[in-house]
Coordinates of C-alpha atoms in Angstrom, one line a residue:
Chain A
M13 CA 38.8 -10.7 -1.5
K14 CA 39.9 -8.0 -3.9
D15 CA 37.0 -8.8 -6.0
I16 CA 34.5 -8.3 -3.2
I17 CA 36.0 -4.8 -2.4
K18 CA 35.8 -3.9 -6.1
L19 CA 32.2 -5.1 -6.6
G20 CA 31.2 -3.5 -3.3
G21 CA 32.8 -0.3 -4.4
I22 CA 30.8 -0.3 -7.6
L23 CA 27.6 -1.0 -5.8
L24 CA 28.3 1.8 -3.3
L25 CA 29.1 4.2 -6.2
V26 CA 25.8 3.4 -7.9
T27 CA 23.9 3.9 -4.7
V28 CA 25.6 7.2 -3.9
I29 CA 24.7 8.5 -7.5
A30 CA 21.1 7.3 -7.0
A31 CA 20.9 9.0 -3.6
A32 CA 22.3 12.2 -4.9
A33 CA 19.8 12.2 -7.8
L34 CA 16.9 11.6 -5.3
A35 CA 18.1 14.3 -3.1
M36 CA 17.8 16.7 -6.0
V37 CA 14.3 15.5 -6.9
N38 CA 13.3 15.7 -3.2
S39 CA 14.4 19.3 -3.0
V40 CA 12.0 20.1 -5.8
T41 CA 9.0 18.1 -4.6
K42 CA 9.3 18.6 -0.9
P43 CA 8.0 22.2 -0.8
K44 CA 5.2 21.1 -3.1
I45 CA 4.3 18.1 -0.9
D46 CA 4.4 20.2 2.3
E47 CA 2.2 22.8 0.6
Q48 CA -0.3 20.1 -0.4
K49 CA -0.4 18.8 3.2
K50 CA -1.0 22.3 4.5
L51 CA -3.7 22.9 2.0
V52 CA -5.6 19.7 3.0
I53 CA -5.5 20.8 6.6
E54 CA -6.6 24.3 5.8
N55 CA -9.5 23.2 3.7
A56 CA -10.5 20.7 6.4
L57 CA -10.4 23.4 9.1
K58 CA -12.7 25.6 7.1
I59 CA -15.3 22.8 7.1
A60 CA -14.7 21.8 10.7
L61 CA -14.9 25.3 12.1
P62 CA -17.3 27.1 9.7
L63 CA -17.7 30.2 11.9
A64 CA -14.0 30.8 12.4
H65 CA -12.2 33.4 10.4
K66 CA -9.7 31.8 8.1
D67 CA -6.7 33.7 9.6
A68 CA -7.8 33.1 13.1
I69 CA -7.2 29.4 13.6
V70 CA -4.4 28.6 15.8
K71 CA -2.7 25.3 16.3
V72 CA -2.1 24.2 19.9
D73 CA 0.5 21.6 20.3
S74 CA 0.6 20.6 24.0
S75 CA 2.5 17.5 25.1
E76 CA -0.7 15.5 25.5
V77 CA -2.8 16.5 22.5
E78 CA -2.7 18.5 19.3
Y79 CA -5.7 20.6 18.3
Y80 CA -6.8 23.8 16.7
K81 CA -8.5 26.8 18.3
G82 CA -10.8 28.9 16.0
Y83 CA -11.7 32.5 16.6
K84 CA -14.4 34.6 14.9
T85 CA -12.3 37.6 14.0
P86 CA -8.7 38.0 13.0
E87 CA -8.1 39.8 16.3
K88 CA -8.7 36.5 18.0
N89 CA -11.0 37.7 20.8
E90 CA -14.1 35.6 20.4
L91 CA -13.5 31.8 20.6
V92 CA -15.9 29.8 18.4
G93 CA -14.6 26.3 18.9
Y94 CA -11.9 23.7 18.7
A95 CA -10.9 21.3 16.0
I96 CA -9.0 18.0 16.3
V97 CA -7.9 15.2 14.1
A98 CA -9.4 11.8 14.9
K99 CA -7.8 8.5 13.6
G100 CA -9.4 5.1 13.6
Q101 CA -8.6 1.8 12.0
G102 CA -11.3 1.2 9.3
Y103 CA -11.8 -1.9 7.1
S104 CA -8.7 -1.5 4.9
S105 CA -7.1 1.7 6.0
E106 CA -6.7 4.2 8.8
I107 CA -9.5 6.7 8.5
E108 CA -8.6 10.3 9.5
T109 CA -11.2 12.9 10.1
M110 CA -11.0 16.5 11.1
V111 CA -13.8 17.3 13.5
G112 CA -14.8 20.7 15.0
V113 CA -16.8 21.4 18.2
D114 CA -18.2 24.5 19.7
T115 CA -17.2 25.7 23.1
A116 CA -20.1 23.7 24.7
G117 CA -18.7 20.5 23.1
A118 CA -21.3 19.9 20.3
I119 CA -20.0 19.0 16.8
I120 CA -20.2 21.8 14.3
G121 CA -18.4 20.4 11.4
L122 CA -16.4 17.4 10.2
T123 CA -14.7 16.1 7.1
V124 CA -12.6 13.1 6.2
L125 CA -8.9 13.8 5.7
H126 CA -7.8 10.4 4.6
Q127 CA -9.3 7.0 3.9
V128 CA -8.7 4.1 1.4
E129 CA -11.8 2.1 2.1
T130 CA -13.6 -0.3 -0.2
P131 CA -15.1 1.7 -3.2
G132 CA -18.9 1.5 -3.1
L133 CA -19.0 0.5 0.6
G134 CA -16.6 2.2 3.1
T135 CA -16.1 5.2 0.8
K136 CA -19.7 6.1 1.4
I137 CA -18.6 7.9 4.5
E138 CA -17.7 10.6 2.1
E139 CA -20.6 10.1 -0.4
I140 CA -22.7 13.2 -1.2
R141 CA -26.2 12.3 -2.5
Y142 CA -27.4 14.0 -5.6
G143 CA -28.9 17.4 -4.8
E144 CA -27.4 17.6 -1.3
E145 CA -24.4 19.6 -0.2
K146 CA -22.9 17.6 2.6
P147 CA -22.1 13.8 2.9
W148 CA -25.2 12.3 4.4
F149 CA -23.3 10.0 6.7
Q150 CA -21.4 12.9 8.3
V151 CA -24.5 15.1 8.6
Q152 CA -25.7 12.8 11.4
F153 CA -22.8 13.9 13.6
L154 CA -23.7 17.6 13.6
G155 CA -25.0 18.9 16.9
K156 CA -24.0 15.8 18.8
T157 CA -21.7 15.6 21.8
P158 CA -19.3 12.7 22.5
E159 CA -21.8 10.9 24.8
D160 CA -24.2 10.5 21.8
L161 CA -21.6 9.0 19.5
A162 CA -22.0 5.3 18.8
V163 CA -23.4 3.4 15.8
E164 CA -26.9 1.9 16.2
Q165 CA -25.5 -1.6 16.5
D166 CA -23.6 -0.5 19.6
G167 CA -26.7 1.2 21.1
G168 CA -26.0 4.7 19.8
N169 CA -27.9 6.8 17.3
I170 CA -25.5 7.1 14.4
K171 CA -26.9 5.1 11.5
A172 CA -24.2 2.9 10.1
I173 CA -23.7 2.5 6.3
T174 CA -25.3 -0.7 5.1
G175 CA -22.5 -3.2 4.5
A176 CA -19.9 -0.9 5.9
T177 CA -20.4 -1.1 9.7
I178 CA -16.6 -1.3 10.3
S179 CA -15.9 1.9 8.5
S180 CA -18.9 3.6 10.1
R181 CA -17.8 2.4 13.5
A182 CA -14.2 3.5 13.0
V183 CA -15.3 7.0 12.2
T184 CA -17.8 7.2 15.0
N185 CA -15.6 5.7 17.7
S186 CA -12.4 7.6 16.7
I187 CA -14.3 10.9 16.8
R188 CA -15.7 10.1 20.2
D189 CA -12.4 9.1 21.6
A190 CA -10.6 12.2 20.1
L191 CA -13.3 14.5 21.5
N192 CA -13.1 12.9 24.9
V193 CA -9.3 13.4 25.0
L194 CA -9.8 17.0 23.9
K195 CA -12.5 17.6 26.5
E196 CA -10.4 16.2 29.3
H197 CA -7.4 18.3 28.3
L198 CA -9.5 21.5 28.1
Q199 CA -11.0 20.8 31.6
K200 CA -7.5 20.3 33.0
A201 CA -6.2 23.4 31.4
E202 CA -9.2 25.3 32.9
E203 CA -8.6 24.0 36.4
A204 CA -4.9 24.9 36.1
V205 CA -5.9 28.5 35.3
K206 CA -8.3 28.6 38.2
E207 CA -5.6 27.4 40.7
Chain B
M30 CA -2.8 -2.9 27.4
E31 CA 0.5 -3.5 25.6
V32 CA 0.0 -7.3 25.3
K33 CA -3.6 -6.8 24.2
S34 CA -2.7 -4.4 21.4
L35 CA 0.0 -6.8 20.2
F36 CA -2.6 -9.6 20.2
I37 CA -4.9 -7.5 18.1
I38 CA -2.1 -6.8 15.6
A39 CA -1.4 -10.5 15.4
I40 CA -5.0 -11.7 14.9
S41 CA -5.8 -9.0 12.4
S42 CA -2.8 -9.5 10.2
I43 CA -3.3 -13.3 10.2
F44 CA -7.0 -13.4 9.5
I45 CA -8.7 -10.0 8.9
N46 CA -6.1 -8.3 6.8
N47 CA -4.5 -11.4 5.5
F48 CA -1.5 -10.4 3.5
V49 CA -2.4 -12.5 0.5
L50 CA -6.2 -12.6 0.5
S51 CA -7.1 -9.1 1.5
R52 CA -4.0 -6.9 1.0
F53 CA -2.8 -8.6 -2.2
L54 CA 0.8 -8.9 -1.2
G55 CA 3.0 -11.8 -2.1
I56 CA 0.7 -13.0 -4.9
C57 CA 3.5 -14.3 -7.2
P58 CA 4.9 -16.9 -4.7
Y59 CA 1.3 -17.6 -3.6
I60 CA 0.4 -18.8 -7.1
G61 CA 3.9 -20.0 -8.1
V62 CA 4.9 -22.1 -5.1
S63 CA 1.5 -23.6 -4.1
K64 CA 1.5 -26.7 -6.2
K65 CA 2.9 -29.0 -3.5
I66 CA 2.3 -28.8 0.3
D67 CA 6.0 -29.5 1.1
S68 CA 7.3 -26.6 -0.9
A69 CA 4.5 -24.4 0.4
I70 CA 5.7 -25.1 4.0
G71 CA 9.3 -24.4 3.0
M72 CA 8.5 -21.1 1.4
G73 CA 6.2 -20.2 4.3
F74 CA 8.9 -20.7 6.9
A75 CA 11.4 -18.7 4.8
V76 CA 9.0 -15.8 4.5
V77 CA 8.1 -15.7 8.2
F78 CA 11.8 -15.7 9.1
V79 CA 12.8 -13.0 6.7
M80 CA 9.8 -10.9 7.4
T81 CA 10.4 -10.8 11.1
L82 CA 14.1 -9.9 10.6
A83 CA 13.3 -7.3 7.9
S84 CA 10.7 -5.7 10.2
M85 CA 13.4 -5.4 12.9
A86 CA 16.2 -4.2 10.6
T87 CA 14.1 -1.6 8.7
W88 CA 12.6 -0.2 12.0
L89 CA 16.1 0.4 13.3
I90 CA 17.3 2.0 10.0
N91 CA 14.2 4.1 9.8
N92 CA 14.4 5.4 13.3
F93 CA 18.1 5.9 13.6
L94 CA 19.1 6.9 10.1
L95 CA 16.2 8.2 8.0
K96 CA 13.6 9.8 10.3
P97 CA 14.0 13.4 11.2
S98 CA 14.0 12.9 15.0
P99 CA 16.5 13.7 17.8
S100 CA 17.6 10.0 17.8
N101 CA 18.8 10.3 14.2
L102 CA 22.5 9.3 14.2
F103 CA 23.5 11.6 11.4
Y104 CA 22.2 14.5 13.5
H105 CA 24.7 13.6 16.3
L106 CA 27.5 12.5 13.9
F107 CA 27.7 15.8 12.0
S108 CA 26.2 17.9 14.9
A109 CA 23.8 19.4 12.4
K110 CA 21.5 22.2 13.5
E111 CA 18.3 20.1 13.0
P112 CA 17.7 16.4 12.3
P113 CA 17.9 15.7 8.5
D114 CA 14.9 14.3 6.8
L115 CA 16.0 11.4 4.7
M116 CA 12.6 9.8 4.4
F117 CA 12.8 10.0 0.6
L118 CA 15.5 7.3 0.7
K119 CA 13.2 4.8 2.4
T120 CA 12.3 2.7 -0.6
I121 CA 15.9 2.3 -1.8
A122 CA 17.2 1.7 1.7
F123 CA 14.6 -0.9 2.6
I124 CA 15.0 -2.9 -0.6
L125 CA 18.7 -3.0 -0.2
V126 CA 18.4 -4.0 3.4
I127 CA 16.1 -6.8 2.4
A128 CA 18.4 -8.0 -0.4
A129 CA 21.4 -7.9 2.0
L130 CA 19.4 -9.7 4.7
V131 CA 18.3 -12.5 2.4
Q132 CA 22.0 -13.0 1.3
F133 CA 23.1 -13.0 4.9
V134 CA 20.4 -15.4 6.0
E135 CA 21.3 -17.7 3.1
M136 CA 25.0 -17.8 4.1
V137 CA 24.3 -18.3 7.8
I138 CA 21.8 -21.1 7.2
Q139 CA 24.2 -22.8 4.8
K140 CA 27.0 -22.8 7.4
L141 CA 24.9 -23.7 10.4
S142 CA 22.4 -26.2 9.1
P143 CA 22.9 -27.8 5.7
G144 CA 19.7 -29.7 6.2
L145 CA 17.6 -26.6 6.6
Y146 CA 19.5 -25.0 3.7
R147 CA 18.5 -27.8 1.4
S148 CA 14.9 -27.4 2.2
L149 CA 14.8 -23.5 2.4
G150 CA 17.7 -22.6 0.2
I151 CA 15.9 -22.5 -3.2
Y152 CA 13.2 -20.2 -1.8
L153 CA 15.5 -17.6 -0.3
P154 CA 16.6 -15.9 -3.5
L155 CA 12.9 -15.6 -4.6
I156 CA 12.2 -13.7 -1.4
T157 CA 14.0 -10.4 -2.3
T158 CA 11.4 -9.6 -4.9
N159 CA 8.5 -10.9 -2.8
C160 CA 6.5 -7.8 -2.3
A161 CA 5.1 -9.1 0.9
I162 CA 8.5 -8.4 2.6
L163 CA 8.9 -4.8 1.3
G164 CA 5.2 -4.4 1.9
V165 CA 5.3 -5.3 5.6
T166 CA 8.2 -2.9 6.2
I167 CA 6.4 0.0 4.5
L168 CA 3.2 -0.8 6.4
N169 CA 5.1 -0.8 9.7
L170 CA 6.1 2.7 8.8
D171 CA 2.7 3.9 7.6
L172 CA 1.0 2.5 10.7
N173 CA 3.6 4.1 13.0
Y174 CA 4.3 0.9 14.8
S175 CA 6.8 0.7 17.7
F176 CA 9.8 -1.7 17.6
I177 CA 7.9 -4.5 19.3
E178 CA 4.7 -3.9 17.3
S179 CA 6.7 -4.0 14.1
I180 CA 8.3 -7.4 15.0
V181 CA 4.9 -8.8 15.9
H182 CA 3.3 -7.5 12.7
G183 CA 6.1 -8.9 10.6
F184 CA 5.9 -12.3 12.2
S185 CA 2.2 -12.6 12.1
A186 CA 1.9 -11.3 8.6
G187 CA 4.3 -14.0 7.6
V188 CA 2.2 -16.6 9.5
G189 CA -0.9 -15.3 7.6
F190 CA 0.9 -15.7 4.3
T191 CA 2.0 -19.2 5.2
L192 CA -1.5 -20.1 6.3
A193 CA -3.0 -19.0 3.0
L194 CA -0.2 -20.7 1.0
I195 CA -0.5 -24.1 2.8
L196 CA -4.4 -24.0 2.4
M197 CA -4.0 -23.3 -1.2
A198 CA -1.4 -26.0 -1.8
G199 CA -3.7 -28.5 -0.1
I200 CA -6.5 -27.6 -2.5
R201 CA -4.4 -27.5 -5.5
E202 CA -3.0 -31.0 -4.9
R203 CA -6.6 -32.2 -5.1
L204 CA -7.4 -30.1 -8.1
E205 CA -4.9 -32.1 -10.1
L206 CA -7.4 -34.9 -10.1
A207 CA -10.6 -32.8 -10.6
P208 CA -12.3 -32.5 -14.0
I209 CA -11.7 -28.8 -14.9
P210 CA -12.5 -27.1 -18.2
E211 CA -9.4 -27.2 -20.4
A212 CA -9.0 -23.4 -20.6
L213 CA -9.1 -22.9 -16.8
K214 CA -6.5 -25.5 -15.9
G215 CA -3.4 -24.4 -14.0
I216 CA -3.2 -20.7 -13.1
P217 CA -6.8 -19.5 -13.9
I218 CA -8.4 -22.1 -11.6
A219 CA -5.9 -21.2 -8.9
F220 CA -7.1 -17.6 -9.0
I221 CA -10.7 -18.6 -8.8
M222 CA -9.9 -20.8 -5.8
A223 CA -8.1 -17.9 -4.2
G224 CA -11.2 -15.8 -4.8
L225 CA -13.3 -18.4 -3.0
M226 CA -10.8 -18.5 -0.1
S227 CA -10.9 -14.8 0.0
I228 CA -14.6 -14.8 0.4
A229 CA -14.2 -17.2 3.3
F230 CA -11.7 -14.9 4.9
L231 CA -14.1 -11.9 4.4
G232 CA -16.1 -13.5 7.2
F233 CA -13.3 -12.7 9.6
S234 CA -13.8 -9.0 9.0
G235 CA -16.9 -9.1 11.2
L236 CA -14.7 -10.3 14.1
K237 CA -14.8 -7.9 17.0
I238 CA -11.7 -8.0 19.2
G239 CA -11.0 -6.2 22.4
Chain C
M21 CA 14.4 -7.7 -34.9
S22 CA 11.6 -5.3 -35.9
M23 CA 10.6 -2.2 -34.2
T24 CA 6.9 -2.7 -34.4
K25 CA 7.2 -6.2 -33.0
E26 CA 9.2 -5.1 -30.0
F27 CA 6.7 -2.4 -29.3
F28 CA 3.5 -4.3 -29.8
K29 CA 4.4 -7.7 -28.3
G30 CA 3.5 -6.4 -24.8
F31 CA 0.0 -5.5 -25.9
Y32 CA -1.2 -9.1 -26.5
A33 CA 1.3 -11.7 -27.5
E34 CA 3.5 -11.2 -24.4
N35 CA 1.1 -9.2 -22.3
P36 CA 2.7 -9.1 -18.9
V37 CA -0.4 -9.8 -16.9
F38 CA -2.5 -12.1 -19.1
R39 CA 0.3 -14.0 -20.9
L40 CA 3.4 -13.9 -18.7
V41 CA 1.3 -13.7 -15.4
L42 CA 3.7 -11.2 -13.8
G43 CA 3.1 -8.1 -11.6
L44 CA 0.0 -9.6 -10.0
C45 CA 0.0 -7.8 -6.7
P46 CA -0.7 -4.3 -8.1
T47 CA -3.0 -5.8 -10.7
L48 CA -5.2 -7.3 -8.1
A49 CA -5.0 -4.5 -5.6
V50 CA -5.6 -1.4 -7.6
S51 CA -8.0 -2.7 -10.3
N52 CA -11.0 -1.8 -8.2
S53 CA -11.5 1.4 -10.2
V54 CA -10.6 2.6 -13.6
Q55 CA -8.9 5.7 -12.2
N56 CA -6.6 3.7 -10.0
A57 CA -5.8 1.2 -12.8
I58 CA -4.7 3.9 -15.2
G59 CA -2.8 5.8 -12.5
M60 CA -0.9 2.7 -11.5
G61 CA -0.4 1.7 -15.2
A62 CA 1.1 5.1 -16.0
A63 CA 3.4 5.1 -13.0
A64 CA 4.7 1.6 -13.8
T65 CA 5.2 2.5 -17.5
F66 CA 7.3 5.5 -16.5
V67 CA 9.5 3.4 -14.3
L68 CA 9.7 0.7 -16.8
V69 CA 10.8 3.0 -19.7
C70 CA 13.3 4.9 -17.6
S71 CA 14.9 1.9 -16.0
N72 CA 15.0 0.0 -19.3
V73 CA 16.8 2.9 -20.9
I74 CA 19.3 3.4 -18.1
I75 CA 20.0 -0.3 -17.7
S76 CA 20.6 -0.6 -21.4
L77 CA 23.0 2.3 -21.3
I78 CA 25.1 0.9 -18.5
R79 CA 24.7 -2.8 -19.5
N80 CA 28.4 -3.2 -20.7
M81 CA 29.8 -1.5 -17.6
V82 CA 27.9 -3.5 -15.0
P83 CA 29.8 -6.5 -13.6
K84 CA 27.8 -9.7 -14.1
K85 CA 27.9 -10.8 -10.5
I86 CA 26.2 -7.7 -9.0
R87 CA 23.9 -6.8 -11.9
I88 CA 20.7 -7.6 -10.0
P89 CA 21.4 -5.3 -7.0
I90 CA 22.4 -2.6 -9.4
Y91 CA 19.2 -3.0 -11.4
I92 CA 17.2 -2.9 -8.2
V93 CA 18.9 0.4 -7.2
V94 CA 18.2 1.9 -10.6
I95 CA 14.5 0.8 -10.4
A96 CA 14.2 2.0 -6.8
T97 CA 15.5 5.4 -7.8
F98 CA 12.8 5.9 -10.5
V99 CA 10.1 4.5 -8.2
T100 CA 11.0 7.1 -5.6
I101 CA 10.9 9.8 -8.2
V102 CA 7.4 8.7 -9.2
D103 CA 6.4 8.5 -5.5
L104 CA 7.6 12.0 -4.7
A105 CA 6.2 13.5 -7.9
M106 CA 2.8 11.9 -7.3
A107 CA 2.7 13.0 -3.7
G108 CA 3.4 16.5 -4.8
F109 CA 1.3 16.8 -7.9
A110 CA -1.4 14.2 -7.7
P111 CA -2.0 13.7 -3.9
D112 CA -5.4 12.1 -4.3
L113 CA -4.1 9.4 -6.6
H114 CA -1.1 8.9 -4.4
K115 CA -3.3 8.3 -1.4
S116 CA -5.6 5.8 -3.1
L117 CA -2.7 3.8 -4.5
G118 CA -1.1 3.8 -1.1
I119 CA 1.8 1.4 -0.5
F120 CA 1.5 0.1 -4.0
V121 CA 3.5 3.1 -5.3
P122 CA 6.7 2.2 -3.5
L123 CA 6.0 -1.5 -4.2
I124 CA 6.5 -0.9 -7.9
V125 CA 10.1 -1.7 -7.0
V126 CA 9.3 -5.3 -6.5
N127 CA 7.0 -5.5 -9.5
C128 CA 8.4 -8.6 -11.3
I129 CA 7.6 -7.1 -14.7
I130 CA 10.2 -4.3 -14.3
L131 CA 13.1 -6.4 -12.9
G132 CA 12.0 -9.1 -15.4
R133 CA 12.4 -6.8 -18.4
A134 CA 15.7 -5.4 -17.1
E135 CA 17.1 -8.9 -16.9
A136 CA 15.5 -10.5 -19.9
F137 CA 15.7 -7.5 -22.4
A138 CA 17.3 -4.2 -21.4
G139 CA 20.5 -5.9 -20.1
K140 CA 21.1 -7.5 -23.5
N141 CA 19.7 -5.0 -26.1
S142 CA 20.3 -1.5 -27.4
V143 CA 18.9 1.6 -25.9
F144 CA 16.3 2.2 -28.6
Y145 CA 14.9 -1.3 -28.5
S146 CA 14.9 -1.3 -24.7
L147 CA 12.8 1.9 -24.8
L148 CA 10.3 0.4 -27.2
D149 CA 10.2 -2.8 -25.1
G150 CA 9.6 -0.8 -21.9
L151 CA 6.9 1.4 -23.4
G152 CA 5.1 -1.5 -25.0
M153 CA 5.2 -3.7 -21.9
G154 CA 4.1 -0.7 -19.8
I155 CA 1.2 0.0 -22.0
G156 CA 0.3 -3.7 -22.1
F157 CA 0.3 -3.7 -18.3
M158 CA -1.9 -0.6 -18.3
L159 CA -4.3 -2.1 -20.7
A160 CA -4.7 -5.2 -18.6
L161 CA -5.2 -3.2 -15.4
T162 CA -7.8 -1.0 -17.2
L163 CA -9.7 -4.0 -18.5
L164 CA -9.9 -5.4 -15.0
G165 CA -10.7 -2.0 -13.6
V166 CA -13.5 -1.3 -16.0
T167 CA -15.0 -4.8 -15.4
R168 CA -14.9 -4.5 -11.6
E169 CA -16.0 -0.8 -11.3
L170 CA -18.8 -1.2 -13.8
L171 CA -20.3 -4.4 -12.4
G172 CA -19.2 -4.0 -8.8
D173 CA -20.1 -0.4 -8.2
G174 CA -22.2 0.6 -11.3
K175 CA -19.8 3.4 -12.2
L176 CA -17.1 4.3 -14.7
W177 CA -14.4 6.8 -13.7
G178 CA -16.5 7.5 -10.6
V179 CA -19.6 8.4 -12.6
P180 CA -22.8 6.3 -12.3
V181 CA -23.7 4.8 -15.6
F182 CA -26.7 2.6 -14.8
G183 CA -30.1 3.8 -13.6
S184 CA -31.1 3.5 -10.0
G185 CA -32.6 0.0 -10.7
F186 CA -29.1 -1.5 -11.1
E187 CA -28.0 -3.6 -8.2
P188 CA -24.2 -3.8 -8.2
V189 CA -22.4 -7.2 -7.8
L190 CA -20.6 -6.0 -4.6
I191 CA -18.3 -9.0 -4.4
L192 CA -16.4 -7.8 -7.5
I193 CA -15.2 -4.7 -5.9
L194 CA -14.2 -6.5 -2.7
P195 CA -10.9 -8.4 -2.6
P196 CA -12.4 -11.8 -3.7
G197 CA -13.6 -10.1 -6.9
A198 CA -10.1 -9.3 -7.9
F199 CA -9.1 -12.9 -7.8
L200 CA -12.3 -14.1 -9.6
T201 CA -12.1 -11.5 -12.3
L202 CA -8.5 -12.2 -13.1
G203 CA -9.0 -15.9 -13.0
L204 CA -11.8 -15.8 -15.4
Y205 CA -10.0 -13.4 -17.8
L206 CA -6.9 -15.7 -17.8
G207 CA -9.2 -18.6 -18.6
F208 CA -10.9 -16.6 -21.3
F209 CA -7.6 -15.7 -23.0
N210 CA -6.4 -19.3 -22.8
W211 CA -9.7 -20.3 -24.5
I212 CA -9.2 -17.8 -27.3
D213 CA -5.6 -19.0 -27.7
K214 CA -6.7 -22.6 -28.1
K215 CA -9.5 -21.6 -30.6
T216 CA -7.2 -19.5 -32.8
K217 CA -4.5 -22.2 -32.8
K218 CA -6.8 -24.9 -34.2

């Protein structure tokens, strides 16, 4: 019995030392990690809301949905659109995209925030062809509204990547769902204002 | 809705994202313990059992001790101003929980059912370093699963592992008698077989559920 | 015991992947590109060297009965350090390696070296052993990564190397390709072994 207490004590001591060391490392890396995360979102917002001023994008965190509002000038008087993060299960990972729409609901910009799909197949959702500026798969989405969004196999007009229908479908459907949620929320908010 | 999403988690972790053949978790026991069907079944059951328990235990630890949320126990215990973020301790906490859990299960089985212990006993110590167990607990976290979803995921991932293991054992028992080039005998041919099985499992990825 | 032998044995004679057949999960999972392979190899080498040194330092103080849990705690600590540092300084790599960063904890190579070598030998030799084994692991991963990326995707380090006429062998970049490539390499090294012994 005494033995168990002694051994347990040693193990506890080792664990406490380890935890303390990690707490120290964490205090150094945490600000860096948070900064990285912020940077990723900021860069994505620039692509999703190309017309918005960089200091005039506000995060709205209502209980139902989290999204961003973009204004043209730093004074925040002319609304240019909304941006929202869409998440969908792809082939081997959850694909996260940041997508921006104008006030009429048409897509004005999008970019992939996170994906770990199969190299050479699913990763083509981010592929930029030689001589082009934007990923060809994503360009298809520009100007479309949620009703238009579905891959060709599902009767829509987004051309899926050959051999990577699952990834293509994940991106398309997750964006459509996220935009529908956003639209519903905005309509509700508008009605609430009218009342 | 709830039941349907659980069903989707189960099917996809058994077939589409099979732990061994598509996520590459638990390869060491997959190659090491697949020479005989009997031992494959024993190992499989041990893994399903520990995976389910580990999913449960780590979910509780994560949500009540590590995660910076209002339900964090330290937050209430020390009446801190805001919930502490202890997520950086997740790896160390999870592996210790799994190690302790394996020890505990071993003791309980030994007391309650010596017969079961004789058949599972030798596999249990191997499980602590089976990356499928730690893998499933971290995946539960990454995929933001609820308590019930985590349990279903843990259980069905274990079933998927067992399925791949038993299929492999069946094939390897026959391979014993097959004329294989000298250099490929043993582990190399096992990997090539695993590759062919993985191709077969790729077919499931076209499966449309829901 | 010679220094060079302890360092170089991990490269070929006791290569953790091809000879000892250890650490297979990350080997299969992250060898789909050279970049991932080298990133994972470097991370594992760091953990291996640090844990070998620490475990060798404390080897006479650790009670025999609880040495494995203590080794695991030491390893998990360094893995978390790598995890946090990678998330902060190399976020893209961290994302593409995904859960295989925390899973270095259960990489059998590391616990295996702790138990088989660092727990019994002096600090300096443990350091050499860890470094050699780590580099051997990285070499193996890179070999698989080069093969799979080149033939399966037509690229090296993300840069296309073949002309547009090249049709990649897609299966190699998909999960089955990992098993097939590793199986064939293992067979190949067995074959070389038999040839040289004769």
